[in-house]
Amino acid sequence: MPRTTPRRTWTIGTIANGGQAVLTVVARARKTGDRQNTAVVSSKTGDPDMTNNTASIKPNIVGLSLAKSVETFSDPVNGTTNPKAIPGAVMLYRVTVSNATDGAVDADTIEVSDVLPGQVMAFVSSGSVTITQGSIPGGLTVSETDIFWTTQPGGGAPHTYTPKPDQSGYDPAITGIRIRTRGSMAAGTADNPSTSTLTFRVRIR
């Protein structure tokens, strides 16, 4: 509720001993700035304990964004020295999750899904997905049990496929990946967002 909004008064009337009255206030929270709402109760009847007559709450607002990049890690001709994106090359996909507001994200609620191009094969053996933290750590983590695969056309749900890696750890049948992160993502700012980066690899067919 904007700070300039005048104070509102709700006249309740008589409440029986042990009873209660509930007022619901609907407001649109700001992305930044003061979002705290404070309620104060008073009565013409004497109150022997006024220490609990005020209550405040501040909505938790998050500003998530996603950025993806790709890097050629190696190829069959040059190895890791100035590699090219040619058939057989290993590519690293990096997906960075950012939070640019002062509210932390609820724990275990962020999932990232990615559709793979038809020209690549996903690496599905141990260590298929890693996670790193930015200068302001997002704090997200990931484990092998939080990685799900699909062979559906278009790389969509359901992500229930059990990978069948070849000798190099790749599965040509996979069309998409879903990653369930763990932990609460830390708050950040517009100038300095908190970040966590997921990295997984594919090989060009």
Coordinates of N, CA and C in Angstrom, one line a residue:
M1 N 0.9 -1.2 0.0 CA 0.0 0.0 0.0 C 0.9 1.2 0.0
P2 N 0.7 2.2 -0.9 CA 1.5 3.4 -0.9 C 1.6 4.1 0.4
R3 N 2.8 4.6 0.7 CA 3.0 5.3 1.9 C 2.1 6.5 2.1
T4 N 1.6 7.1 0.9 CA 0.8 8.3 1.0 C -0.7 7.9 1.3
T5 N -1.0 6.6 1.3 CA -2.4 6.3 1.6 C -2.7 6.7 3.0
P6 N -3.8 7.4 3.2 CA -4.2 7.8 4.6 C -4.5 6.6 5.5
R7 N -4.4 6.8 6.7 CA -4.7 5.8 7.7 C -6.2 5.4 7.6
R8 N -6.5 4.1 7.6 CA -7.9 3.6 7.6 C -8.3 3.2 9.0
T9 N -9.5 3.4 9.3 CA -10.1 3.0 10.6 C -11.2 2.1 10.4
W10 N -11.2 1.0 11.1 CA -12.3 0.0 11.0 C -12.9 -0.1 12.4
T11 N -14.2 0.3 12.4 CA -15.0 0.2 13.7 C -15.6 -1.2 13.8
I12 N -15.2 -1.9 14.8 CA -15.6 -3.3 14.9 C -16.9 -3.5 15.6
G13 N -17.2 -2.7 16.6 CA -18.4 -3.0 17.4 C -18.0 -3.9 18.6
T14 N -19.1 -4.5 19.1 CA -18.9 -5.3 20.3 C -18.3 -6.7 20.0
I15 N -17.3 -7.1 20.7 CA -16.8 -8.5 20.6 C -17.0 -9.2 21.9
A16 N -17.6 -10.3 21.9 CA -17.8 -11.1 23.1 C -16.5 -11.5 23.7
N17 N -16.5 -11.8 25.0 CA -15.3 -12.3 25.7 C -14.8 -13.6 25.0
G18 N -13.5 -13.6 24.6 CA -13.0 -14.7 23.9 C -13.2 -14.8 22.4
G19 N -14.0 -13.8 21.9 CA -14.3 -13.7 20.5 C -13.2 -13.0 19.7
Q20 N -13.4 -13.0 18.4 CA -12.5 -12.3 17.5 C -13.2 -11.7 16.3
A21 N -12.6 -10.8 15.6 CA -13.1 -10.2 14.4 C -11.9 -10.1 13.4
V22 N -12.1 -10.5 12.1 CA -11.1 -10.5 11.1 C -11.3 -9.5 10.0
L23 N -10.3 -8.7 9.8 CA -10.3 -7.7 8.7 C -9.3 -8.1 7.6
T24 N -9.7 -8.3 6.4 CA -8.8 -8.6 5.3 C -8.5 -7.4 4.5
V25 N -7.2 -7.0 4.3 CA -6.8 -5.9 3.5 C -6.1 -6.4 2.3
V26 N -6.6 -6.0 1.1 CA -5.9 -6.3 -0.2 C -5.1 -5.2 -0.7
A27 N -3.8 -5.4 -0.9 CA -3.0 -4.3 -1.4 C -2.0 -4.9 -2.4
R28 N -1.5 -4.0 -3.3 CA -0.4 -4.4 -4.2 C 0.9 -3.9 -3.7
A29 N 1.8 -4.9 -3.5 CA 3.1 -4.6 -2.9 C 4.0 -4.0 -3.9
R30 N 4.8 -3.1 -3.4 CA 5.9 -2.5 -4.2 C 7.0 -3.4 -4.5
K31 N 7.7 -3.2 -5.6 CA 8.9 -4.0 -5.9 C 10.0 -3.6 -5.0
T32 N 10.1 -2.3 -4.8 CA 11.2 -1.8 -3.9 C 10.6 -0.8 -2.9
G33 N 11.4 -0.4 -1.9 CA 10.9 0.6 -1.0 C 10.1 -0.1 0.2
D34 N 9.4 0.8 0.9 CA 8.7 0.4 2.1 C 7.5 -0.4 1.8
R35 N 7.4 -1.7 2.3 CA 6.2 -2.5 2.0 C 5.5 -2.9 3.3
Q36 N 6.0 -2.4 4.4 CA 5.5 -2.8 5.7 C 4.1 -2.3 6.0
N37 N 3.2 -3.1 6.4 CA 1.9 -2.7 6.8 C 1.7 -2.9 8.3
T38 N 1.2 -1.9 9.0 CA 1.1 -2.0 10.5 C -0.4 -1.8 10.9
A39 N -0.9 -2.6 11.8 CA -2.2 -2.5 12.3 C -2.1 -2.2 13.8
V40 N -3.0 -1.3 14.2 CA -3.1 -1.0 15.7 C -4.5 -1.1 16.1
V41 N -4.7 -1.7 17.3 CA -6.1 -1.8 17.8 C -6.2 -1.0 19.1
S42 N -7.4 -0.4 19.3 CA -7.6 0.3 20.5 C -9.1 0.2 20.9
S43 N -9.4 0.5 22.1 CA -10.8 0.4 22.6 C -11.0 1.4 23.7
K44 N -12.3 1.8 23.8 CA -12.7 2.7 24.9 C -12.8 1.9 26.2
T45 N -12.9 0.6 26.1 CA -12.8 -0.2 27.3 C -11.4 -0.4 27.7
G46 N -11.1 -0.3 29.0 CA -9.8 -0.4 29.5 C -9.1 -1.7 29.1
D47 N -7.8 -1.6 28.7 CA -7.0 -2.8 28.3 C -5.8 -2.9 29.2
P48 N -5.7 -3.9 30.0 CA -4.6 -4.0 31.0 C -3.3 -4.3 30.4
D49 N -3.3 -4.8 29.1 CA -2.0 -5.1 28.5 C -2.0 -4.5 27.1
M50 N -1.4 -3.4 26.8 CA -1.4 -2.8 25.5 C -0.1 -3.1 24.7
T51 N 0.7 -4.0 25.2 CA 2.0 -4.3 24.5 C 1.7 -5.2 23.3
N52 N 0.6 -5.8 23.2 CA 0.3 -6.7 22.0 C -0.8 -6.0 21.1
N53 N -0.9 -4.7 21.2 CA -2.0 -4.0 20.4 C -1.5 -3.6 19.0
T54 N -0.3 -3.9 18.7 CA 0.3 -3.5 17.3 C 0.9 -4.8 16.7
A55 N 0.6 -4.9 15.4 CA 1.2 -6.0 14.6 C 1.6 -5.5 13.2
S56 N 2.7 -5.9 12.7 CA 3.2 -5.5 11.4 C 3.6 -6.7 10.6
I57 N 3.5 -6.5 9.3 CA 3.9 -7.6 8.3 C 4.5 -6.9 7.1
K58 N 5.5 -7.6 6.5 CA 6.1 -7.1 5.3 C 6.1 -8.2 4.2
P59 N 5.4 -8.0 3.1 CA 5.3 -9.0 2.0 C 6.7 -9.3 1.5
N60 N 6.9 -10.6 1.2 CA 8.2 -11.0 0.6 C 8.1 -10.9 -1.0
I61 N 8.9 -10.0 -1.6 CA 8.8 -9.9 -3.0 C 10.1 -10.3 -3.6
V62 N 10.0 -11.1 -4.7 CA 11.3 -11.6 -5.4 C 11.2 -11.2 -6.8
G63 N 12.4 -11.0 -7.4 CA 12.6 -10.6 -8.8 C 13.5 -11.6 -9.5
L64 N 13.0 -12.7 -9.9 CA 13.8 -13.7 -10.6 C 14.0 -13.5 -12.0
S65 N 15.2 -13.8 -12.5 CA 15.4 -13.7 -14.0 C 16.4 -14.9 -14.4
L66 N 16.4 -15.2 -15.6 CA 17.2 -16.3 -16.1 C 18.0 -15.9 -17.3
A67 N 19.2 -16.3 -17.4 CA 20.1 -16.0 -18.6 C 20.8 -17.3 -18.9
K68 N 21.0 -17.6 -20.2 CA 21.6 -18.8 -20.7 C 22.7 -18.5 -21.6
S69 N 23.8 -19.2 -21.5 CA 25.0 -19.1 -22.4 C 25.5 -20.5 -22.8
V70 N 26.3 -20.5 -23.9 CA 26.9 -21.8 -24.3 C 28.3 -21.5 -24.6
E71 N 29.2 -22.5 -24.3 CA 30.6 -22.5 -24.5 C 31.0 -23.8 -25.2
T72 N 31.9 -23.7 -26.2 CA 32.5 -24.9 -26.8 C 33.7 -25.3 -25.9
F73 N 33.5 -26.5 -25.3 CA 34.6 -27.0 -24.3 C 35.7 -27.7 -25.0
S74 N 35.3 -28.6 -25.9 CA 36.3 -29.4 -26.6 C 35.8 -29.9 -28.0
D75 N 36.7 -30.3 -28.9 CA 36.2 -30.9 -30.1 C 37.2 -32.1 -30.5
P76 N 36.8 -33.0 -31.3 CA 37.6 -34.2 -31.7 C 38.9 -33.8 -32.4
V77 N 39.0 -32.6 -32.9 CA 40.2 -32.3 -33.7 C 41.2 -31.5 -32.8
N78 N 40.7 -30.5 -32.1 CA 41.5 -29.5 -31.4 C 41.6 -29.8 -29.9
G79 N 40.8 -30.7 -29.4 CA 40.7 -30.9 -28.0 C 40.2 -29.7 -27.3
T80 N 40.8 -29.3 -26.2 CA 40.4 -28.1 -25.5 C 41.1 -26.8 -25.9
T81 N 42.0 -26.9 -27.0 CA 42.7 -25.7 -27.5 C 41.9 -25.1 -28.6
N82 N 41.3 -23.9 -28.4 CA 40.6 -23.2 -29.4 C 39.6 -24.1 -30.1
P83 N 38.7 -24.8 -29.3 CA 37.8 -25.8 -29.9 C 36.7 -25.1 -30.7
K84 N 36.2 -25.9 -31.7 CA 35.1 -25.4 -32.6 C 33.9 -26.3 -32.4
A85 N 32.7 -25.6 -32.7 CA 31.4 -26.3 -32.5 C 31.2 -27.2 -33.7
I86 N 31.9 -28.3 -33.8 CA 31.8 -29.2 -34.9 C 31.2 -30.5 -34.4
P87 N 30.8 -31.5 -35.3 CA 30.2 -32.8 -34.8 C 31.2 -33.4 -33.9
G88 N 30.7 -33.9 -32.7 CA 31.5 -34.5 -31.7 C 32.0 -33.6 -30.7
A89 N 31.8 -32.3 -30.8 CA 32.3 -31.3 -29.9 C 31.4 -31.3 -28.6
V90 N 32.1 -31.1 -27.5 CA 31.4 -31.0 -26.2 C 31.1 -29.5 -25.9
M91 N 29.8 -29.3 -25.6 CA 29.3 -27.9 -25.3 C 28.9 -27.8 -23.9
L92 N 29.2 -26.7 -23.3 CA 28.7 -26.4 -21.9 C 27.6 -25.4 -21.9
Y93 N 26.4 -25.8 -21.4 CA 25.3 -24.9 -21.3 C 25.3 -24.3 -19.8
R94 N 25.2 -23.0 -19.7 CA 25.2 -22.4 -18.4 C 23.9 -21.6 -18.3
V95 N 23.1 -21.9 -17.2 CA 21.9 -21.2 -16.9 C 22.0 -20.5 -15.6
T96 N 22.0 -19.2 -15.6 CA 22.1 -18.4 -14.4 C 20.8 -17.9 -13.9
V97 N 20.5 -18.2 -12.7 CA 19.3 -17.7 -12.0 C 19.7 -16.5 -11.1
S98 N 19.0 -15.4 -11.3 CA 19.3 -14.2 -10.5 C 18.0 -13.8 -9.7
N99 N 18.3 -13.2 -8.5 CA 17.3 -12.6 -7.7 C 17.7 -11.1 -7.5
A100 N 16.9 -10.2 -8.0 CA 17.3 -8.8 -8.0 C 16.5 -7.9 -7.0
T101 N 15.8 -8.6 -6.1 CA 15.1 -7.8 -5.1 C 15.4 -8.3 -3.7
D102 N 14.9 -7.5 -2.7 CA 15.4 -7.8 -1.3 C 14.6 -8.8 -0.6
G103 N 13.9 -9.7 -1.3 CA 13.2 -10.8 -0.7 C 13.8 -12.1 -1.1
A104 N 14.1 -13.0 -0.1 CA 14.6 -14.3 -0.4 C 13.5 -15.2 -0.9
V105 N 13.8 -16.2 -1.8 CA 12.9 -17.1 -2.4 C 12.6 -18.3 -1.4
D106 N 11.4 -18.7 -1.3 CA 11.1 -19.8 -0.5 C 11.9 -21.0 -0.8
A107 N 12.3 -21.8 0.2 CA 13.2 -22.9 0.0 C 12.6 -24.0 -0.9
D108 N 13.4 -24.6 -1.8 CA 13.0 -25.7 -2.6 C 11.9 -25.4 -3.6
T109 N 11.8 -24.2 -4.1 CA 10.7 -23.9 -5.0 C 11.1 -23.5 -6.4
I110 N 12.4 -23.4 -6.6 CA 12.9 -23.0 -8.0 C 13.3 -24.2 -8.8
E111 N 12.6 -24.3 -10.0 CA 12.9 -25.3 -10.9 C 13.3 -24.7 -12.3
V112 N 14.3 -25.3 -13.0 CA 14.7 -24.9 -14.3 C 14.5 -26.0 -15.3
S113 N 13.8 -25.7 -16.4 CA 13.6 -26.6 -17.5 C 14.3 -26.1 -18.7
D114 N 14.8 -27.0 -19.5 CA 15.5 -26.6 -20.7 C 15.2 -27.6 -21.8
V115 N 14.8 -27.2 -23.0 CA 14.6 -28.0 -24.2 C 15.9 -28.1 -25.0
L116 N 16.4 -29.3 -25.3 CA 17.6 -29.5 -26.0 C 17.4 -29.5 -27.5
P117 N 18.3 -28.8 -28.2 CA 18.2 -28.9 -29.7 C 18.4 -30.3 -30.2
G118 N 17.8 -30.6 -31.3 CA 17.9 -32.0 -31.9 C 19.3 -32.4 -32.3
Q119 N 20.2 -31.4 -32.4 CA 21.5 -31.7 -32.9 C 22.5 -32.1 -31.8
V120 N 22.0 -32.2 -30.6 CA 22.9 -32.5 -29.5 C 22.4 -33.7 -28.7
M121 N 23.4 -34.3 -27.9 CA 23.1 -35.4 -27.0 C 23.4 -35.0 -25.6
A122 N 22.6 -35.3 -24.6 CA 22.8 -34.8 -23.2 C 23.8 -35.8 -22.5
F123 N 24.7 -35.2 -21.7 CA 25.5 -36.0 -20.8 C 24.7 -36.4 -19.6
V124 N 24.6 -37.7 -19.2 CA 23.7 -38.1 -18.2 C 24.3 -38.9 -17.1
S125 N 25.6 -39.1 -17.2 CA 26.3 -39.8 -16.1 C 26.6 -38.9 -14.9
S126 N 27.3 -39.5 -13.9 CA 27.5 -38.7 -12.6 C 28.1 -37.4 -12.9
G127 N 27.6 -36.4 -12.2 CA 28.1 -35.0 -12.4 C 27.5 -34.3 -13.6
S128 N 26.4 -34.8 -14.1 CA 25.8 -34.2 -15.3 C 25.4 -32.7 -15.1
V129 N 25.1 -32.3 -13.9 CA 24.8 -30.9 -13.6 C 25.6 -30.5 -12.4
T130 N 26.2 -29.3 -12.6 CA 26.9 -28.7 -11.4 C 26.4 -27.3 -11.2
I131 N 26.7 -26.8 -10.0 CA 26.2 -25.4 -9.7 C 27.3 -24.6 -9.0
T132 N 27.3 -23.3 -9.4 CA 28.3 -22.4 -8.8 C 27.6 -21.2 -8.4
Q133 N 28.2 -20.4 -7.5 CA 27.6 -19.2 -6.9 C 28.3 -18.0 -7.4
G134 N 27.5 -16.9 -7.6 CA 28.1 -15.6 -8.0 C 28.7 -14.9 -6.9
S135 N 29.1 -13.6 -7.2 CA 29.8 -12.8 -6.2 C 28.9 -12.5 -5.0
I136 N 27.6 -12.5 -5.3 CA 26.6 -12.5 -4.2 C 25.9 -13.8 -4.3
P137 N 26.2 -14.8 -3.5 CA 25.8 -16.2 -3.7 C 24.2 -16.3 -3.6
G138 N 23.7 -17.0 -4.6 CA 22.3 -17.3 -4.5 C 21.9 -18.3 -3.5
G139 N 22.9 -19.3 -3.3 CA 22.7 -20.3 -2.2 C 22.0 -21.5 -2.7
L140 N 21.6 -21.6 -3.9 CA 20.9 -22.8 -4.4 C 21.9 -24.0 -4.5
T141 N 21.4 -25.2 -4.3 CA 22.2 -26.4 -4.5 C 21.4 -27.4 -5.4
V142 N 22.1 -28.4 -5.9 CA 21.4 -29.5 -6.7 C 22.1 -30.8 -6.4
S143 N 21.4 -31.9 -6.5 CA 22.0 -33.2 -6.4 C 21.5 -34.1 -7.5
E144 N 22.1 -35.3 -7.6 CA 21.7 -36.2 -8.7 C 20.2 -36.5 -8.7
T145 N 19.6 -36.6 -7.6 CA 18.2 -37.0 -7.5 C 17.3 -35.9 -7.8
D146 N 17.8 -34.7 -8.1 CA 17.0 -33.5 -8.4 C 17.0 -33.2 -9.9
I147 N 17.6 -34.2 -10.7 CA 17.7 -34.0 -12.2 C 16.8 -35.0 -12.9
F148 N 15.9 -34.4 -13.8 CA 14.9 -35.3 -14.4 C 15.0 -35.1 -16.0
W149 N 14.7 -36.1 -16.7 CA 14.9 -36.1 -18.1 C 13.6 -36.5 -18.9
T150 N 13.6 -36.1 -20.1 CA 12.4 -36.4 -20.9 C 12.9 -36.8 -22.3
T151 N 12.1 -37.6 -23.0 CA 12.3 -38.0 -24.4 C 11.1 -37.5 -25.2
Q152 N 10.2 -36.7 -24.6 CA 9.0 -36.3 -25.3 C 9.3 -35.4 -26.5
P153 N 8.6 -35.4 -27.6 CA 8.8 -34.4 -28.7 C 8.7 -33.0 -28.1
G154 N 9.6 -32.2 -28.5 CA 9.6 -30.8 -28.0 C 10.2 -30.6 -26.6
G155 N 10.7 -31.7 -26.0 CA 11.4 -31.6 -24.7 C 10.6 -31.3 -23.5
G156 N 9.2 -31.5 -23.6 CA 8.4 -31.1 -22.5 C 8.1 -32.3 -21.6
A157 N 7.1 -32.0 -20.7 CA 6.7 -33.0 -19.7 C 6.0 -34.2 -20.3
P158 N 6.1 -35.4 -19.6 CA 6.6 -35.6 -18.3 C 8.1 -35.9 -18.4
H159 N 8.8 -35.4 -17.3 CA 10.3 -35.7 -17.2 C 10.5 -36.9 -16.3
T160 N 10.1 -38.1 -16.9 CA 10.1 -39.3 -16.1 C 11.1 -40.4 -16.7
Y161 N 11.8 -40.0 -17.7 CA 12.7 -41.0 -18.5 C 13.9 -41.3 -17.6
T162 N 14.2 -42.6 -17.6 CA 15.5 -43.1 -17.0 C 16.6 -43.1 -18.0
P163 N 17.6 -42.3 -17.9 CA 18.7 -42.2 -18.9 C 19.4 -43.6 -19.1
K164 N 19.8 -43.7 -20.4 CA 20.6 -44.9 -20.8 C 21.9 -44.4 -21.4
P165 N 22.9 -44.1 -20.6 CA 24.1 -43.6 -21.2 C 24.9 -44.5 -22.1
D166 N 25.6 -44.0 -23.1 CA 26.5 -44.8 -23.9 C 27.8 -44.9 -23.2
Q167 N 28.8 -45.4 -23.8 CA 30.1 -45.6 -23.2 C 30.8 -44.2 -22.8
S168 N 30.3 -43.2 -23.4 CA 30.9 -41.8 -23.1 C 30.0 -41.1 -22.1
G169 N 28.9 -41.7 -21.7 CA 28.0 -41.0 -20.8 C 26.9 -40.2 -21.4
Y170 N 26.7 -40.3 -22.7 CA 25.6 -39.5 -23.4 C 24.5 -40.4 -23.7
D171 N 23.3 -39.8 -23.8 CA 22.1 -40.5 -24.2 C 21.4 -39.7 -25.4
P172 N 21.4 -40.3 -26.6 CA 20.9 -39.6 -27.7 C 19.4 -39.4 -27.7
A173 N 18.7 -40.1 -26.8 CA 17.2 -40.1 -26.9 C 16.6 -38.9 -26.1
I174 N 17.4 -38.3 -25.3 CA 16.9 -37.2 -24.4 C 16.6 -35.9 -25.2
T175 N 15.5 -35.3 -24.9 CA 15.1 -34.1 -25.6 C 14.9 -32.9 -24.7
G176 N 15.0 -33.1 -23.3 CA 14.8 -32.0 -22.4 C 15.3 -32.4 -21.0
I177 N 15.5 -31.4 -20.2 CA 16.0 -31.6 -18.8 C 15.2 -30.7 -17.9
R178 N 14.9 -31.2 -16.7 CA 14.3 -30.4 -15.6 C 15.1 -30.5 -14.3
I179 N 15.5 -29.4 -13.8 CA 16.4 -29.4 -12.6 C 15.7 -28.8 -11.4
R180 N 15.5 -29.5 -10.3 CA 14.9 -29.0 -9.1 C 16.0 -28.6 -8.2
T181 N 16.1 -27.3 -7.9 CA 17.1 -26.8 -7.0 C 16.6 -26.9 -5.6
R182 N 17.6 -26.9 -4.7 CA 17.3 -26.9 -3.2 C 17.8 -25.7 -2.5
G183 N 17.2 -25.4 -1.4 CA 17.6 -24.2 -0.6 C 16.8 -23.0 -1.0
S184 N 17.0 -22.0 -0.1 CA 16.3 -20.7 -0.3 C 17.3 -19.7 -1.1
M185 N 16.8 -19.1 -2.2 CA 17.7 -18.2 -2.9 C 17.7 -16.9 -2.2
A186 N 19.0 -16.4 -2.0 CA 19.2 -15.2 -1.2 C 18.7 -14.0 -1.9
A187 N 18.4 -12.9 -1.1 CA 18.0 -11.6 -1.6 C 19.2 -11.0 -2.3
G188 N 18.9 -10.0 -3.2 CA 19.9 -9.2 -3.8 C 19.4 -7.8 -4.1
T189 N 19.9 -7.1 -5.0 CA 19.5 -5.8 -5.4 C 19.5 -5.7 -6.9
A190 N 18.9 -4.6 -7.5 CA 18.9 -4.5 -8.9 C 20.3 -4.3 -9.5
D191 N 21.2 -3.7 -8.7 CA 22.6 -3.5 -9.2 C 23.4 -4.7 -8.8
N192 N 23.1 -5.4 -7.8 CA 23.9 -6.6 -7.3 C 23.0 -7.7 -7.0
P193 N 22.4 -8.4 -8.0 CA 21.6 -9.5 -7.7 C 22.3 -10.7 -7.2
S194 N 21.7 -11.6 -6.4 CA 22.3 -12.8 -6.0 C 22.1 -13.8 -7.2
T195 N 23.1 -14.7 -7.4 CA 23.1 -15.6 -8.6 C 23.6 -17.0 -8.2
S196 N 23.0 -17.9 -8.9 CA 23.4 -19.3 -8.9 C 23.4 -19.8 -10.3
T197 N 24.5 -20.5 -10.8 CA 24.6 -20.9 -12.2 C 24.7 -22.4 -12.3
L198 N 23.7 -22.9 -13.1 CA 23.7 -24.4 -13.4 C 24.5 -24.6 -14.7
T199 N 25.3 -25.6 -14.7 CA 26.1 -26.0 -15.9 C 25.8 -27.5 -16.2
F200 N 25.5 -27.7 -17.4 CA 25.4 -29.1 -17.9 C 26.0 -29.2 -19.3
R201 N 26.3 -30.4 -19.8 CA 27.0 -30.5 -21.0 C 26.3 -31.4 -22.0
V202 N 26.5 -31.1 -23.3 CA 26.0 -31.9 -24.4 C 27.1 -32.1 -25.4
R203 N 26.8 -33.0 -26.3 CA 27.7 -33.3 -27.4 C 27.0 -33.1 -28.7
I204 N 27.6 -32.4 -29.7 CA 27.0 -32.3 -31.0 C 27.1 -33.6 -31.7
R205 N 26.0 -34.0 -32.3 CA 25.9 -35.2 -33.1 C 26.8 -35.2 -34.3

